[in-house]
Amino acid sequence: MNLSPQTIEIHFKEVLAISEKIKRVSEELERIGQEVIPEILCDTKRRWNSEAARKLVERELKMGNEYCNAARCLGALAAELSEQAQEMYKTEMCNLTLASTRIY
């Protein structure tokens, strides 16, 4: 498959943009898990004191931890995607250079 340098560049930028979007989603999930949910739980504890409230808080804490775990996974995915895109870009550009200098 012969790709032009412009096509390679476009694909590279598209993958980096996707990686950045995944990173932002990861950061937002982490913020929700670390800030928003605990804030809601503190408010719930202040206003509602019962066994049902305790169970709700436990479930919400678990959900917050799951958000944080998902955020870490997404962050790792974004980093890996970006790293692989950069490696593929370098490889494709090197292949283009080699192909253009090759004598048959």
mmCIF file of N, CA and C in Angstrom:
data_model
loop_
_atom_site.group_PDB
_atom_site.id
_atom_site.type_symbol
_atom_site.label_atom_id
_atom_site.label_comp_id
_atom_site.label_asym_id
_atom_site.label_seq_id
_atom_site.Cartn_x
_atom_site.Cartn_y
_atom_site.Cartn_z
ATOM 1 N N MET A 1 0.852 -1.170 0.000
ATOM 2 C CA MET A 1 0.000 0.000 0.000
ATOM 3 C C MET A 1 0.900 1.235 0.000
ATOM 4 N N ASN A 2 0.769 2.056 -1.025
ATOM 5 C CA ASN A 2 1.553 3.279 -1.120
ATOM 6 C C ASN A 2 0.773 4.446 -0.550
ATOM 7 N N LEU A 3 1.277 4.977 0.539
ATOM 8 C CA LEU A 3 0.647 6.135 1.154
ATOM 9 C C LEU A 3 1.541 7.346 0.937
ATOM 10 N N SER A 4 0.920 8.465 0.644
ATOM 11 C CA SER A 4 1.687 9.699 0.492
ATOM 12 C C SER A 4 2.044 10.238 1.867
ATOM 13 N N PRO A 5 3.059 11.089 1.917
ATOM 14 C CA PRO A 5 3.408 11.695 3.216
ATOM 15 C C PRO A 5 2.230 12.463 3.828
ATOM 16 N N GLN A 6 1.425 13.077 2.987
ATOM 17 C CA GLN A 6 0.270 13.834 3.485
ATOM 18 C C GLN A 6 -0.762 12.891 4.110
ATOM 19 N N THR A 7 -0.986 11.754 3.476
ATOM 20 C CA THR A 7 -1.944 10.777 4.004
ATOM 21 C C THR A 7 -1.456 10.224 5.332
ATOM 22 N N ILE A 8 -0.177 9.920 5.395
ATOM 23 C CA ILE A 8 0.406 9.410 6.647
ATOM 24 C C ILE A 8 0.243 10.450 7.745
ATOM 25 N N GLU A 9 0.525 11.695 7.419
ATOM 26 C CA GLU A 9 0.394 12.792 8.382
ATOM 27 C C GLU A 9 -1.050 12.952 8.855
ATOM 28 N N ILE A 10 -1.987 12.858 7.922
ATOM 29 C CA ILE A 10 -3.409 12.993 8.272
ATOM 30 C C ILE A 10 -3.830 11.875 9.222
ATOM 31 N N HIS A 11 -3.456 10.646 8.894
ATOM 32 C CA HIS A 11 -3.809 9.516 9.763
ATOM 33 C C HIS A 11 -3.168 9.657 11.141
ATOM 34 N N PHE A 12 -1.931 10.095 11.158
ATOM 35 C CA PHE A 12 -1.221 10.299 12.415
ATOM 36 C C PHE A 12 -1.938 11.330 13.280
ATOM 37 N N LYS A 13 -2.313 12.439 12.681
ATOM 38 C CA LYS A 13 -3.006 13.492 13.434
ATOM 39 C C LYS A 13 -4.384 13.032 13.911
ATOM 40 N N GLU A 14 -5.068 12.223 13.092
ATOM 41 C CA GLU A 14 -6.374 11.690 13.498
ATOM 42 C C GLU A 14 -6.233 10.793 14.725
ATOM 43 N N VAL A 15 -5.235 9.928 14.715
ATOM 44 C CA VAL A 15 -5.029 9.020 15.845
ATOM 45 C C VAL A 15 -4.642 9.816 17.089
ATOM 46 N N LEU A 16 -3.802 10.818 16.929
ATOM 47 C CA LEU A 16 -3.439 11.654 18.086
ATOM 48 C C LEU A 16 -4.655 12.399 18.636
ATOM 49 N N ALA A 17 -5.533 12.851 17.754
ATOM 50 C CA ALA A 17 -6.755 13.544 18.203
ATOM 51 C C ALA A 17 -7.651 12.587 18.976
ATOM 52 N N ILE A 18 -7.787 11.371 18.485
ATOM 53 C CA ILE A 18 -8.587 10.362 19.194
ATOM 54 C C ILE A 18 -7.965 10.059 20.545
ATOM 55 N N SER A 19 -6.659 9.920 20.561
ATOM 56 C CA SER A 19 -5.946 9.663 21.818
ATOM 57 C C SER A 19 -6.188 10.791 22.825
ATOM 58 N N GLU A 20 -6.171 12.013 22.346
ATOM 59 C CA GLU A 20 -6.390 13.167 23.226
ATOM 60 C C GLU A 20 -7.822 13.170 23.768
ATOM 61 N N LYS A 21 -8.787 12.801 22.937
ATOM 62 C CA LYS A 21 -10.182 12.721 23.397
ATOM 63 C C LYS A 21 -10.329 11.652 24.481
ATOM 64 N N ILE A 22 -9.697 10.523 24.270
ATOM 65 C CA ILE A 22 -9.741 9.448 25.268
ATOM 66 C C ILE A 22 -9.103 9.932 26.569
ATOM 67 N N LYS A 23 -8.007 10.655 26.453
ATOM 68 C CA LYS A 23 -7.336 11.190 27.644
ATOM 69 C C LYS A 23 -8.250 12.154 28.405
ATOM 70 N N ARG A 24 -8.962 13.017 27.677
ATOM 71 C CA ARG A 24 -9.871 13.961 28.338
ATOM 72 C C ARG A 24 -11.023 13.236 29.033
ATOM 73 N N VAL A 25 -11.552 12.202 28.387
ATOM 74 C CA VAL A 25 -12.611 11.399 29.021
ATOM 75 C C VAL A 25 -12.065 10.749 30.282
ATOM 76 N N SER A 26 -10.853 10.246 30.198
ATOM 77 C CA SER A 26 -10.205 9.635 31.355
ATOM 78 C C SER A 26 -10.076 10.627 32.506
ATOM 79 N N GLU A 27 -9.632 11.823 32.193
ATOM 80 C CA GLU A 27 -9.471 12.857 33.227
ATOM 81 C C GLU A 27 -10.811 13.231 33.849
ATOM 82 N N GLU A 28 -11.849 13.319 33.029
ATOM 83 C CA GLU A 28 -13.178 13.664 33.549
ATOM 84 C C GLU A 28 -13.716 12.550 34.442
ATOM 85 N N LEU A 29 -13.528 11.296 34.030
ATOM 86 C CA LEU A 29 -13.952 10.176 34.870
ATOM 87 C C LEU A 29 -13.214 10.189 36.207
ATOM 88 N N GLU A 30 -11.938 10.449 36.152
ATOM 89 C CA GLU A 30 -11.144 10.499 37.384
ATOM 90 C C GLU A 30 -11.639 11.625 38.298
ATOM 91 N N ARG A 31 -11.938 12.779 37.705
ATOM 92 C CA ARG A 31 -12.449 13.904 38.492
ATOM 93 C C ARG A 31 -13.775 13.538 39.151
ATOM 94 N N ILE A 32 -14.641 12.878 38.401
ATOM 95 C CA ILE A 32 -15.929 12.462 38.964
ATOM 96 C C ILE A 32 -15.704 11.486 40.114
ATOM 97 N N GLY A 33 -14.832 10.506 39.885
ATOM 98 C CA GLY A 33 -14.577 9.498 40.908
ATOM 99 C C GLY A 33 -13.898 10.039 42.153
ATOM 100 N N GLN A 34 -13.032 11.038 41.985
ATOM 101 C CA GLN A 34 -12.267 11.546 43.124
ATOM 102 C C GLN A 34 -12.870 12.783 43.782
ATOM 103 N N GLU A 35 -13.656 13.544 43.026
ATOM 104 C CA GLU A 35 -14.179 14.793 43.579
ATOM 105 C C GLU A 35 -15.701 14.815 43.692
ATOM 106 N N VAL A 36 -16.369 14.541 42.591
ATOM 107 C CA VAL A 36 -17.821 14.710 42.543
ATOM 108 C C VAL A 36 -18.534 13.700 43.435
ATOM 109 N N ILE A 37 -18.224 12.434 43.260
ATOM 110 C CA ILE A 37 -18.909 11.404 44.056
ATOM 111 C C ILE A 37 -18.631 11.577 45.552
ATOM 112 N N PRO A 38 -17.377 11.779 45.987
ATOM 113 C CA PRO A 38 -17.173 12.003 47.422
ATOM 114 C C PRO A 38 -17.912 13.234 47.963
ATOM 115 N N GLU A 39 -18.004 14.266 47.153
ATOM 116 C CA GLU A 39 -18.747 15.460 47.572
ATOM 117 C C GLU A 39 -20.229 15.136 47.782
ATOM 118 N N ILE A 40 -20.785 14.384 46.860
ATOM 119 C CA ILE A 40 -22.188 13.969 46.983
ATOM 120 C C ILE A 40 -22.370 13.093 48.215
ATOM 121 N N LEU A 41 -21.415 12.206 48.455
ATOM 122 C CA LEU A 41 -21.507 11.313 49.609
ATOM 123 C C LEU A 41 -21.450 12.078 50.931
ATOM 124 N N CYS A 42 -20.590 13.076 50.992
ATOM 125 C CA CYS A 42 -20.521 13.898 52.213
ATOM 126 C C CYS A 42 -21.850 14.600 52.460
ATOM 127 N N ASP A 43 -22.429 15.105 51.402
ATOM 128 C CA ASP A 43 -23.718 15.772 51.520
ATOM 129 C C ASP A 43 -24.796 14.777 51.959
ATOM 130 N N THR A 44 -24.763 13.579 51.394
ATOM 131 C CA THR A 44 -25.736 12.546 51.761
ATOM 132 C C THR A 44 -25.593 12.180 53.235
ATOM 133 N N LYS A 45 -24.356 12.023 53.698
ATOM 134 C CA LYS A 45 -24.118 11.669 55.106
ATOM 135 C C LYS A 45 -24.630 12.755 56.052
ATOM 136 N N ARG A 46 -24.454 14.003 55.647
ATOM 137 C CA ARG A 46 -24.915 15.106 56.500
ATOM 138 C C ARG A 46 -26.434 15.159 56.596
ATOM 139 N N ARG A 47 -27.118 14.826 55.518
ATOM 140 C CA ARG A 47 -28.564 15.002 55.463
ATOM 141 C C ARG A 47 -29.366 13.755 55.812
ATOM 142 N N TRP A 48 -28.734 12.602 55.716
ATOM 143 C CA TRP A 48 -29.496 11.363 55.826
ATOM 144 C C TRP A 48 -28.704 10.385 56.668
ATOM 145 N N ASN A 49 -29.242 10.001 57.790
ATOM 146 C CA ASN A 49 -28.546 9.102 58.698
ATOM 147 C C ASN A 49 -29.419 7.878 58.958
ATOM 148 N N SER A 50 -29.129 6.802 58.239
ATOM 149 C CA SER A 50 -29.880 5.562 58.417
ATOM 150 C C SER A 50 -29.072 4.421 57.815
ATOM 151 N N GLU A 51 -29.571 3.234 57.970
ATOM 152 C CA GLU A 51 -28.919 2.061 57.389
ATOM 153 C C GLU A 51 -28.946 2.141 55.861
ATOM 154 N N ALA A 52 -30.078 2.602 55.326
ATOM 155 C CA ALA A 52 -30.193 2.745 53.874
ATOM 156 C C ALA A 52 -29.164 3.752 53.347
ATOM 157 N N ALA A 53 -28.963 4.827 54.085
ATOM 158 C CA ALA A 53 -27.975 5.830 53.683
ATOM 159 C C ALA A 53 -26.573 5.238 53.693
ATOM 160 N N ARG A 54 -26.273 4.448 54.715
ATOM 161 C CA ARG A 54 -24.958 3.812 54.815
ATOM 162 C C ARG A 54 -24.711 2.891 53.617
ATOM 163 N N LYS A 55 -25.744 2.113 53.251
ATOM 164 C CA LYS A 55 -25.618 1.210 52.109
ATOM 165 C C LYS A 55 -25.443 1.989 50.798
ATOM 166 N N LEU A 56 -26.181 3.086 50.685
ATOM 167 C CA LEU A 56 -26.055 3.920 49.496
ATOM 168 C C LEU A 56 -24.639 4.480 49.389
ATOM 169 N N VAL A 57 -24.120 4.969 50.501
ATOM 170 C CA VAL A 57 -22.772 5.528 50.513
ATOM 171 C C VAL A 57 -21.748 4.460 50.127
ATOM 172 N N GLU A 58 -21.906 3.259 50.641
ATOM 173 C CA GLU A 58 -20.988 2.164 50.284
ATOM 174 C C GLU A 58 -21.022 1.889 48.787
ATOM 175 N N ARG A 59 -22.207 1.834 48.227
ATOM 176 C CA ARG A 59 -22.348 1.575 46.789
ATOM 177 C C ARG A 59 -21.739 2.707 45.964
ATOM 178 N N GLU A 60 -21.995 3.930 46.416
ATOM 179 C CA GLU A 60 -21.460 5.081 45.694
ATOM 180 C C GLU A 60 -19.930 5.123 45.778
ATOM 181 N N LEU A 61 -19.376 4.761 46.932
ATOM 182 C CA LEU A 61 -17.916 4.696 47.053
ATOM 183 C C LEU A 61 -17.337 3.660 46.095
ATOM 184 N N LYS A 62 -18.008 2.527 46.018
ATOM 185 C CA LYS A 62 -17.566 1.476 45.103
ATOM 186 C C LYS A 62 -17.628 1.983 43.658
ATOM 187 N N MET A 63 -18.700 2.680 43.330
ATOM 188 C CA MET A 63 -18.845 3.221 41.989
ATOM 189 C C MET A 63 -17.744 4.257 41.702
ATOM 190 N N GLY A 64 -17.440 5.090 42.680
ATOM 191 C CA GLY A 64 -16.364 6.070 42.522
ATOM 192 C C GLY A 64 -15.030 5.396 42.258
ATOM 193 N N ASN A 65 -14.771 4.302 42.977
ATOM 194 C CA ASN A 65 -13.537 3.549 42.744
ATOM 195 C C ASN A 65 -13.518 2.940 41.352
ATOM 196 N N GLU A 66 -14.667 2.459 40.899
ATOM 197 C CA GLU A 66 -14.753 1.899 39.553
ATOM 198 C C GLU A 66 -14.526 2.980 38.496
ATOM 199 N N TYR A 67 -15.034 4.172 38.738
ATOM 200 C CA TYR A 67 -14.775 5.294 37.826
ATOM 201 C C TYR A 67 -13.276 5.556 37.743
ATOM 202 N N CYS A 68 -12.620 5.583 38.895
ATOM 203 C CA CYS A 68 -11.180 5.846 38.924
ATOM 204 C C CYS A 68 -10.400 4.738 38.217
ATOM 205 N N ASN A 69 -10.801 3.495 38.421
ATOM 206 C CA ASN A 69 -10.137 2.385 37.735
ATOM 207 C C ASN A 69 -10.330 2.485 36.226
ATOM 208 N N ALA A 70 -11.543 2.796 35.801
ATOM 209 C CA ALA A 70 -11.816 2.957 34.371
ATOM 210 C C ALA A 70 -10.998 4.115 33.809
ATOM 211 N N ALA A 71 -10.882 5.173 34.580
ATOM 212 C CA ALA A 71 -10.110 6.335 34.140
ATOM 213 C C ALA A 71 -8.642 5.963 33.953
ATOM 214 N N ARG A 72 -8.096 5.185 34.876
ATOM 215 C CA ARG A 72 -6.703 4.761 34.750
ATOM 216 C C ARG A 72 -6.508 3.892 33.507
ATOM 217 N N CYS A 73 -7.451 3.007 33.258
ATOM 218 C CA CYS A 73 -7.377 2.147 32.060
ATOM 219 C C CYS A 73 -7.448 2.985 30.790
ATOM 220 N N LEU A 74 -8.357 3.939 30.764
ATOM 221 C CA LEU A 74 -8.479 4.807 29.591
ATOM 222 C C LEU A 74 -7.231 5.669 29.405
ATOM 223 N N GLY A 75 -6.681 6.143 30.506
ATOM 224 C CA GLY A 75 -5.445 6.932 30.422
ATOM 225 C C GLY A 75 -4.299 6.122 29.850
ATOM 226 N N ALA A 76 -4.194 4.880 30.294
ATOM 227 C CA ALA A 76 -3.148 3.989 29.768
ATOM 228 C C ALA A 76 -3.391 3.703 28.289
ATOM 229 N N LEU A 77 -4.653 3.509 27.921
ATOM 230 C CA LEU A 77 -4.997 3.270 26.518
ATOM 231 C C LEU A 77 -4.611 4.472 25.661
ATOM 232 N N ALA A 78 -4.926 5.667 26.126
ATOM 233 C CA ALA A 78 -4.595 6.883 25.380
ATOM 234 C C ALA A 78 -3.087 7.020 25.200
ATOM 235 N N ALA A 79 -2.340 6.753 26.253
ATOM 236 C CA ALA A 79 -0.880 6.844 26.171
ATOM 237 C C ALA A 79 -0.324 5.810 25.191
ATOM 238 N N GLU A 80 -0.830 4.597 25.264
ATOM 239 C CA GLU A 80 -0.379 3.532 24.359
ATOM 240 C C GLU A 80 -0.724 3.859 22.914
ATOM 241 N N LEU A 81 -1.923 4.366 22.688
ATOM 242 C CA LEU A 81 -2.355 4.734 21.343
ATOM 243 C C LEU A 81 -1.455 5.822 20.768
ATOM 244 N N SER A 82 -1.163 6.817 21.564
ATOM 245 C CA SER A 82 -0.302 7.903 21.129
ATOM 246 C C SER A 82 1.110 7.391 20.831
ATOM 247 N N GLU A 83 1.619 6.558 21.702
ATOM 248 C CA GLU A 83 2.967 6.004 21.526
ATOM 249 C C GLU A 83 3.054 5.170 20.253
ATOM 250 N N GLN A 84 2.067 4.317 20.029
ATOM 251 C CA GLN A 84 2.073 3.488 18.830
ATOM 252 C C GLN A 84 1.899 4.320 17.567
ATOM 253 N N ALA A 85 1.080 5.357 17.643
ATOM 254 C CA ALA A 85 0.895 6.236 16.478
ATOM 255 C C ALA A 85 2.208 6.910 16.113
ATOM 256 N N GLN A 86 2.946 7.368 17.105
ATOM 257 C CA GLN A 86 4.227 8.012 16.836
ATOM 258 C C GLN A 86 5.219 7.027 16.228
ATOM 259 N N GLU A 87 5.233 5.821 16.756
ATOM 260 C CA GLU A 87 6.128 4.795 16.228
ATOM 261 C C GLU A 87 5.759 4.443 14.781
ATOM 262 N N MET A 88 4.473 4.293 14.522
ATOM 263 C CA MET A 88 4.033 3.969 13.161
ATOM 264 C C MET A 88 4.335 5.118 12.198
ATOM 265 N N TYR A 89 4.157 6.345 12.670
ATOM 266 C CA TYR A 89 4.459 7.506 11.828
ATOM 267 C C TYR A 89 5.932 7.491 11.428
ATOM 268 N N LYS A 90 6.802 7.300 12.408
ATOM 269 C CA LYS A 90 8.246 7.256 12.117
ATOM 270 C C LYS A 90 8.570 6.134 11.138
ATOM 271 N N THR A 91 7.974 4.983 11.364
ATOM 272 C CA THR A 91 8.222 3.829 10.496
ATOM 273 C C THR A 91 7.740 4.093 9.074
ATOM 274 N N GLU A 92 6.533 4.625 8.936
ATOM 275 C CA GLU A 92 5.985 4.894 7.600
ATOM 276 C C GLU A 92 6.807 5.948 6.864
ATOM 277 N N MET A 93 7.240 6.974 7.576
ATOM 278 C CA MET A 93 8.049 8.004 6.934
ATOM 279 C C MET A 93 9.410 7.432 6.525
ATOM 280 N N CYS A 94 9.955 6.575 7.342
ATOM 281 C CA CYS A 94 11.217 5.904 7.004
ATOM 282 C C CYS A 94 11.020 5.016 5.776
ATOM 283 N N ASN A 95 9.906 4.287 5.731
ATOM 284 C CA ASN A 95 9.595 3.445 4.576
ATOM 285 C C ASN A 95 9.477 4.280 3.300
ATOM 286 N N LEU A 96 8.854 5.437 3.396
ATOM 287 C CA LEU A 96 8.750 6.319 2.232
ATOM 288 C C LEU A 96 10.121 6.758 1.744
ATOM 289 N N THR A 97 10.970 7.109 2.681
ATOM 290 C CA THR A 97 12.335 7.533 2.325
ATOM 291 C C THR A 97 13.086 6.400 1.650
ATOM 292 N N LEU A 98 12.983 5.220 2.230
ATOM 293 C CA LEU A 98 13.655 4.060 1.628
ATOM 294 C C LEU A 98 13.102 3.745 0.246
ATOM 295 N N ALA A 99 11.786 3.810 0.116
ATOM 296 C CA ALA A 99 11.163 3.505 -1.174
ATOM 297 C C ALA A 99 11.575 4.512 -2.247
ATOM 298 N N SER A 100 11.728 5.765 -1.872
ATOM 299 C CA SER A 100 12.071 6.788 -2.851
ATOM 300 C C SER A 100 13.539 6.699 -3.289
ATOM 301 N N THR A 101 14.385 6.113 -2.472
ATOM 302 C CA THR A 101 15.810 5.994 -2.816
ATOM 303 C C THR A 101 16.174 4.634 -3.374
ATOM 304 N N ARG A 102 15.214 3.719 -3.376
ATOM 305 C CA ARG A 102 15.471 2.366 -3.848
ATOM 306 C C ARG A 102 15.648 2.354 -5.369
ATOM 307 N N ILE A 103 16.649 1.624 -5.808
ATOM 308 C CA ILE A 103 16.909 1.475 -7.239
ATOM 309 C C ILE A 103 16.643 0.029 -7.622
ATOM 310 N N TYR A 104 15.813 -0.154 -8.625
ATOM 311 C CA TYR A 104 15.480 -1.506 -9.070
ATOM 312 C C TYR A 104 16.242 -1.879 -10.301
#
